[in-house]
Coordinates of N, CA, C and O in Angstrom, one line a residue:
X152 N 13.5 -1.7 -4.8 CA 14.0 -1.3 -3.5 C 13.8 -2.5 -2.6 O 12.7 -2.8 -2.3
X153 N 14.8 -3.2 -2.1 CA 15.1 -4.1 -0.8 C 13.8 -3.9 0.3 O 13.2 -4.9 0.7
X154 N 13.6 -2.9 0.6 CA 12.4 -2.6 1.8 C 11.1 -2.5 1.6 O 10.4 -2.0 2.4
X155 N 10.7 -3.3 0.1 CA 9.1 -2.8 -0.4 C 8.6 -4.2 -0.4 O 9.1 -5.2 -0.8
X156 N 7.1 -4.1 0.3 CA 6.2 -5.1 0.2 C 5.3 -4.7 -0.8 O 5.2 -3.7 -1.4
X157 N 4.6 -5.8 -0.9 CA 3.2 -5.9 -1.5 C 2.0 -6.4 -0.9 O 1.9 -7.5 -0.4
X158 N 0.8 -5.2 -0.9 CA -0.2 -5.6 -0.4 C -1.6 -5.6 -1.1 O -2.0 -4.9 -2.0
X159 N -2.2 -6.8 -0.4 CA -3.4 -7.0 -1.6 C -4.5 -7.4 -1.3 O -4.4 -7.8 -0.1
X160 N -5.6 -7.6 -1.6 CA -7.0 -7.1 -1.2 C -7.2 -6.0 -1.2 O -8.4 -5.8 -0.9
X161 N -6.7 -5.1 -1.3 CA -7.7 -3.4 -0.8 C -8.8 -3.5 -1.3 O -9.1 -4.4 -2.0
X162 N -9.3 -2.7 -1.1 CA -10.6 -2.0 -1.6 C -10.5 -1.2 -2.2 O -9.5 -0.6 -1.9
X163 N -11.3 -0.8 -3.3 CA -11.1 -0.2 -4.6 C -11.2 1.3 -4.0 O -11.0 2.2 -4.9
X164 N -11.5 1.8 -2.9 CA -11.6 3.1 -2.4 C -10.4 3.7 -1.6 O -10.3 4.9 -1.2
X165 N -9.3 2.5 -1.4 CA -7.9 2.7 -0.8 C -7.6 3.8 -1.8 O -7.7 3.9 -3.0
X166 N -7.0 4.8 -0.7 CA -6.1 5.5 -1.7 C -4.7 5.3 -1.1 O -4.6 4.6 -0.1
X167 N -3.5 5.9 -1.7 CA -1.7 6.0 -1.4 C -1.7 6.6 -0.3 O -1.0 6.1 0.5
X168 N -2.4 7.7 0.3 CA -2.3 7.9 1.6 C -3.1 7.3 2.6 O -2.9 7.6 3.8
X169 N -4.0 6.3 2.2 CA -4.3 5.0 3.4 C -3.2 4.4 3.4 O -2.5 5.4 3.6
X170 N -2.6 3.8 3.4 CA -1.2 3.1 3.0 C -0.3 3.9 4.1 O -0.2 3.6 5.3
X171 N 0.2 5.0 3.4 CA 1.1 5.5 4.3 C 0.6 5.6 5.9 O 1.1 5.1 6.9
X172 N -0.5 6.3 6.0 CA -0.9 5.9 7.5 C -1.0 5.2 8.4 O -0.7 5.3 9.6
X173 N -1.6 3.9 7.4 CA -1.6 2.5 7.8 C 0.0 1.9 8.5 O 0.3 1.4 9.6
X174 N 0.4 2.0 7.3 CA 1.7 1.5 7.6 C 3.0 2.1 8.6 O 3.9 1.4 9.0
X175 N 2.9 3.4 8.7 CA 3.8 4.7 9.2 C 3.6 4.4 10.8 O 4.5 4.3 11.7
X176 N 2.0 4.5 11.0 CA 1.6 4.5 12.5 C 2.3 2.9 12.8 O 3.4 2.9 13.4
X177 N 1.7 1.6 12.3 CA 2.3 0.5 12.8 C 3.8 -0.2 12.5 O 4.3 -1.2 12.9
X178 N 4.1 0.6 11.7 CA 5.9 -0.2 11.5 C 6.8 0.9 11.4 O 7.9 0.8 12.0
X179 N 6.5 2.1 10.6 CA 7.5 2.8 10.6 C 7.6 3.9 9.7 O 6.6 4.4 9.4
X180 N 8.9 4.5 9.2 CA 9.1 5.6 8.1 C 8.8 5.2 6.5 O 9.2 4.2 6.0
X181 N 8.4 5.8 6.2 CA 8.0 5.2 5.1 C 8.2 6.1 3.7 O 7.5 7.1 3.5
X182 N 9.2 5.5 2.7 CA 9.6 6.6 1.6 C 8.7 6.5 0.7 O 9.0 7.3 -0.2
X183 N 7.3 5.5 0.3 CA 6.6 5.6 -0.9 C 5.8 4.6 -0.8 O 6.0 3.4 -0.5
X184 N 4.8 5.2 -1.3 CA 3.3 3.9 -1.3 C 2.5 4.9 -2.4 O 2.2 6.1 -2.6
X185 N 2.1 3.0 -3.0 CA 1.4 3.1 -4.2 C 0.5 2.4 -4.8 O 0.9 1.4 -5.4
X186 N -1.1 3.1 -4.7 CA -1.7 2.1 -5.3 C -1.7 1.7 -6.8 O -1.8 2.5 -7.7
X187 N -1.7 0.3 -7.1 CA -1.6 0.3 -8.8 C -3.0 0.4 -9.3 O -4.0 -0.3 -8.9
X188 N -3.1 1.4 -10.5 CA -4.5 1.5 -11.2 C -4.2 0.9 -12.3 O -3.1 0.5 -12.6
X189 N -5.5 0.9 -13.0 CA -5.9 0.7 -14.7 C -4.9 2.1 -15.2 O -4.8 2.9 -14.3
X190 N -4.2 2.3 -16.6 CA -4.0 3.4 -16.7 C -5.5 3.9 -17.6 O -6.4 3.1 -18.0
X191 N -5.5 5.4 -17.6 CA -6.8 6.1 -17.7 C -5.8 7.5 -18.3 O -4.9 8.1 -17.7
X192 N -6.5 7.8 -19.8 CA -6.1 8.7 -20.4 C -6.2 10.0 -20.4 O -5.4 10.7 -21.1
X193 N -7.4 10.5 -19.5 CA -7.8 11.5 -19.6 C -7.1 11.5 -17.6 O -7.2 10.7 -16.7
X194 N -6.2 12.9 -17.6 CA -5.3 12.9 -16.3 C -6.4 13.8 -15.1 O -6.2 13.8 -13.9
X195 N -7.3 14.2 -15.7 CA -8.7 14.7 -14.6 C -8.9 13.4 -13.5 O -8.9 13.7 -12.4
X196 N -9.1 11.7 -13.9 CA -9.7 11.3 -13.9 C -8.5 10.1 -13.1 O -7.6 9.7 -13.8
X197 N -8.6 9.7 -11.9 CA -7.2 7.8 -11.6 C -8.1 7.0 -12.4 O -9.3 7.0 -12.6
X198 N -7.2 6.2 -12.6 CA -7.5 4.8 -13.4 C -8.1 3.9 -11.8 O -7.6 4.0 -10.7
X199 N -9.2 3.1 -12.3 CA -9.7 1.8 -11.6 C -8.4 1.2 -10.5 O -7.3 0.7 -11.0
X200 N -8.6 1.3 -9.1 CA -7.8 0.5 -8.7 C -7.5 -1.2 -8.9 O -8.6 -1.8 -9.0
X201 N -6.2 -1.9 -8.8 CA -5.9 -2.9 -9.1 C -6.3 -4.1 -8.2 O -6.2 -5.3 -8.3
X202 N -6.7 -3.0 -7.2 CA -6.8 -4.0 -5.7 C -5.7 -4.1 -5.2 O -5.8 -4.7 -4.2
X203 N -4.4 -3.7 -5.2 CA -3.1 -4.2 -4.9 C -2.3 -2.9 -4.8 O -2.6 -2.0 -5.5
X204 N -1.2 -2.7 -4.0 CA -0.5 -1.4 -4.2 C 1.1 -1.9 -3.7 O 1.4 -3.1 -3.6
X205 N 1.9 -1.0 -3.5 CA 3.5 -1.0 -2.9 C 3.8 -0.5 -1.8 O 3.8 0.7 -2.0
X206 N 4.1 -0.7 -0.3 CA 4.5 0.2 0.2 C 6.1 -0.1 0.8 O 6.5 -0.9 1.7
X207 N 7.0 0.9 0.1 CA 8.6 1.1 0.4 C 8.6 1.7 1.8 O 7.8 2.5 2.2
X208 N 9.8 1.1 2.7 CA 10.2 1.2 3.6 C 11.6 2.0 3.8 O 12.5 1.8 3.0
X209 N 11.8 2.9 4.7 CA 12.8 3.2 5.1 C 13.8 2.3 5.9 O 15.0 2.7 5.9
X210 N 13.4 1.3 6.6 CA 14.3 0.2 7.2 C 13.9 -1.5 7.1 O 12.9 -2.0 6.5
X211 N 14.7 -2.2 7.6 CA 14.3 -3.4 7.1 C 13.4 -3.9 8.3 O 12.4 -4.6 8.1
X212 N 13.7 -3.3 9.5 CA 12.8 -3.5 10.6 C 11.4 -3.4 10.2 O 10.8 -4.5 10.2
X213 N 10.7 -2.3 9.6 CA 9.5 -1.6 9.8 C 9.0 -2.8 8.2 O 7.8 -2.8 7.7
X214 N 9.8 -3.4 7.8 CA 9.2 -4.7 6.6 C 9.0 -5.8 7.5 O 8.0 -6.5 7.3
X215 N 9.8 -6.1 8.5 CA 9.4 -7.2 9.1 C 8.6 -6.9 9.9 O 7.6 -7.7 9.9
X216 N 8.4 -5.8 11.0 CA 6.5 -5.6 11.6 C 5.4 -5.2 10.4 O 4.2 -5.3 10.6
X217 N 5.8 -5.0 9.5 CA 4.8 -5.2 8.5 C 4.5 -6.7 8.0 O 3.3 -6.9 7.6
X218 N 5.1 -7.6 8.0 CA 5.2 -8.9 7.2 C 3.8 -9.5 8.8 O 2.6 -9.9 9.0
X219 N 5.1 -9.3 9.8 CA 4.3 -9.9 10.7 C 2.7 -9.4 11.2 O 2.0 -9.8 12.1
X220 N 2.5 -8.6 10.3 CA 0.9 -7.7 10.9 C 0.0 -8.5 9.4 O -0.9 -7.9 8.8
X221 N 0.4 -9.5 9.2 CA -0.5 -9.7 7.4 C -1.7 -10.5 7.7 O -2.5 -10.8 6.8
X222 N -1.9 -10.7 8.8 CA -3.1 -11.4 9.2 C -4.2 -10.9 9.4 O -5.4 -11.1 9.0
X223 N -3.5 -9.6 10.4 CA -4.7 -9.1 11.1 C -4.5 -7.2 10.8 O -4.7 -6.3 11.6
X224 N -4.3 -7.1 9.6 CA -4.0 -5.6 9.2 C -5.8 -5.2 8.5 O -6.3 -6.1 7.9
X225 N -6.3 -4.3 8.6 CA -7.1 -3.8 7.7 C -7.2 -2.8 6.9 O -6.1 -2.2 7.1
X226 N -7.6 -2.3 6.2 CA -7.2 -0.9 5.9 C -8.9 -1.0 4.9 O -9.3 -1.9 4.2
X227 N -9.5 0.4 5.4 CA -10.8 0.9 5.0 C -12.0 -0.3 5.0 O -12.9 -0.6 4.3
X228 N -11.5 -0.8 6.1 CA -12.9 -2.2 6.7 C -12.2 -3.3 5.8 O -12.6 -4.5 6.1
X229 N -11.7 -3.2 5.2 CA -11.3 -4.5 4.5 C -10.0 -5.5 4.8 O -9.0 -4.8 4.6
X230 N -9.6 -6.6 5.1 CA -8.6 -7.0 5.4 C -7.6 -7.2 4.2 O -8.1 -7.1 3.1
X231 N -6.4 -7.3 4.5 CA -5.9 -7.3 3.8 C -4.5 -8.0 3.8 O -3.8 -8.2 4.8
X232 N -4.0 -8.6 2.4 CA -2.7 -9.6 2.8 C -1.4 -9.0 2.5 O -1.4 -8.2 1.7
X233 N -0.2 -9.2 3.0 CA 0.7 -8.8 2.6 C 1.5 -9.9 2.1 O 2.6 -9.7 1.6

């Protein structure tokens, strides 16, 4: 999808809906965010986060106030790059 960044540093305690919040409050509508895990067999249980996730956009605006926020964005005390 054209409107998806990548963001990286998280903290291994980020979950997909820090993301959306994060992101929703400061740029915009947002169709999907995702953190990437380890996969993990047993479905009780998420796999290890990657440190790293996706968050898709609904316009190209709310990617460029996201691009522009990579400095000083945090998400769960931790800074983070886009």
């Amino acid at each position: 999808h054209p409107f998806t960044i990548r963001v990286i540093f998280l903290s291994p305690e980020t979950e997909d809906m820090d993301l959306v919040d994060v992101f929703r409050r400061k740029c915009g509508a947002i169709v999907h965010a995702k953190i990437m895990r380890d996969k993990h067999h047993d479905p009780q249980h998420k796999g290890k986060s990657k440190g790293w996730g996706l968050v898709q956009f609904e316009e190209r605006d709310s990617v460029e106030k996201a691009l522009a926020l990579s400095d000083v964005i945090g998400i769960q005390g931790k800074s983070v790059k886009i």
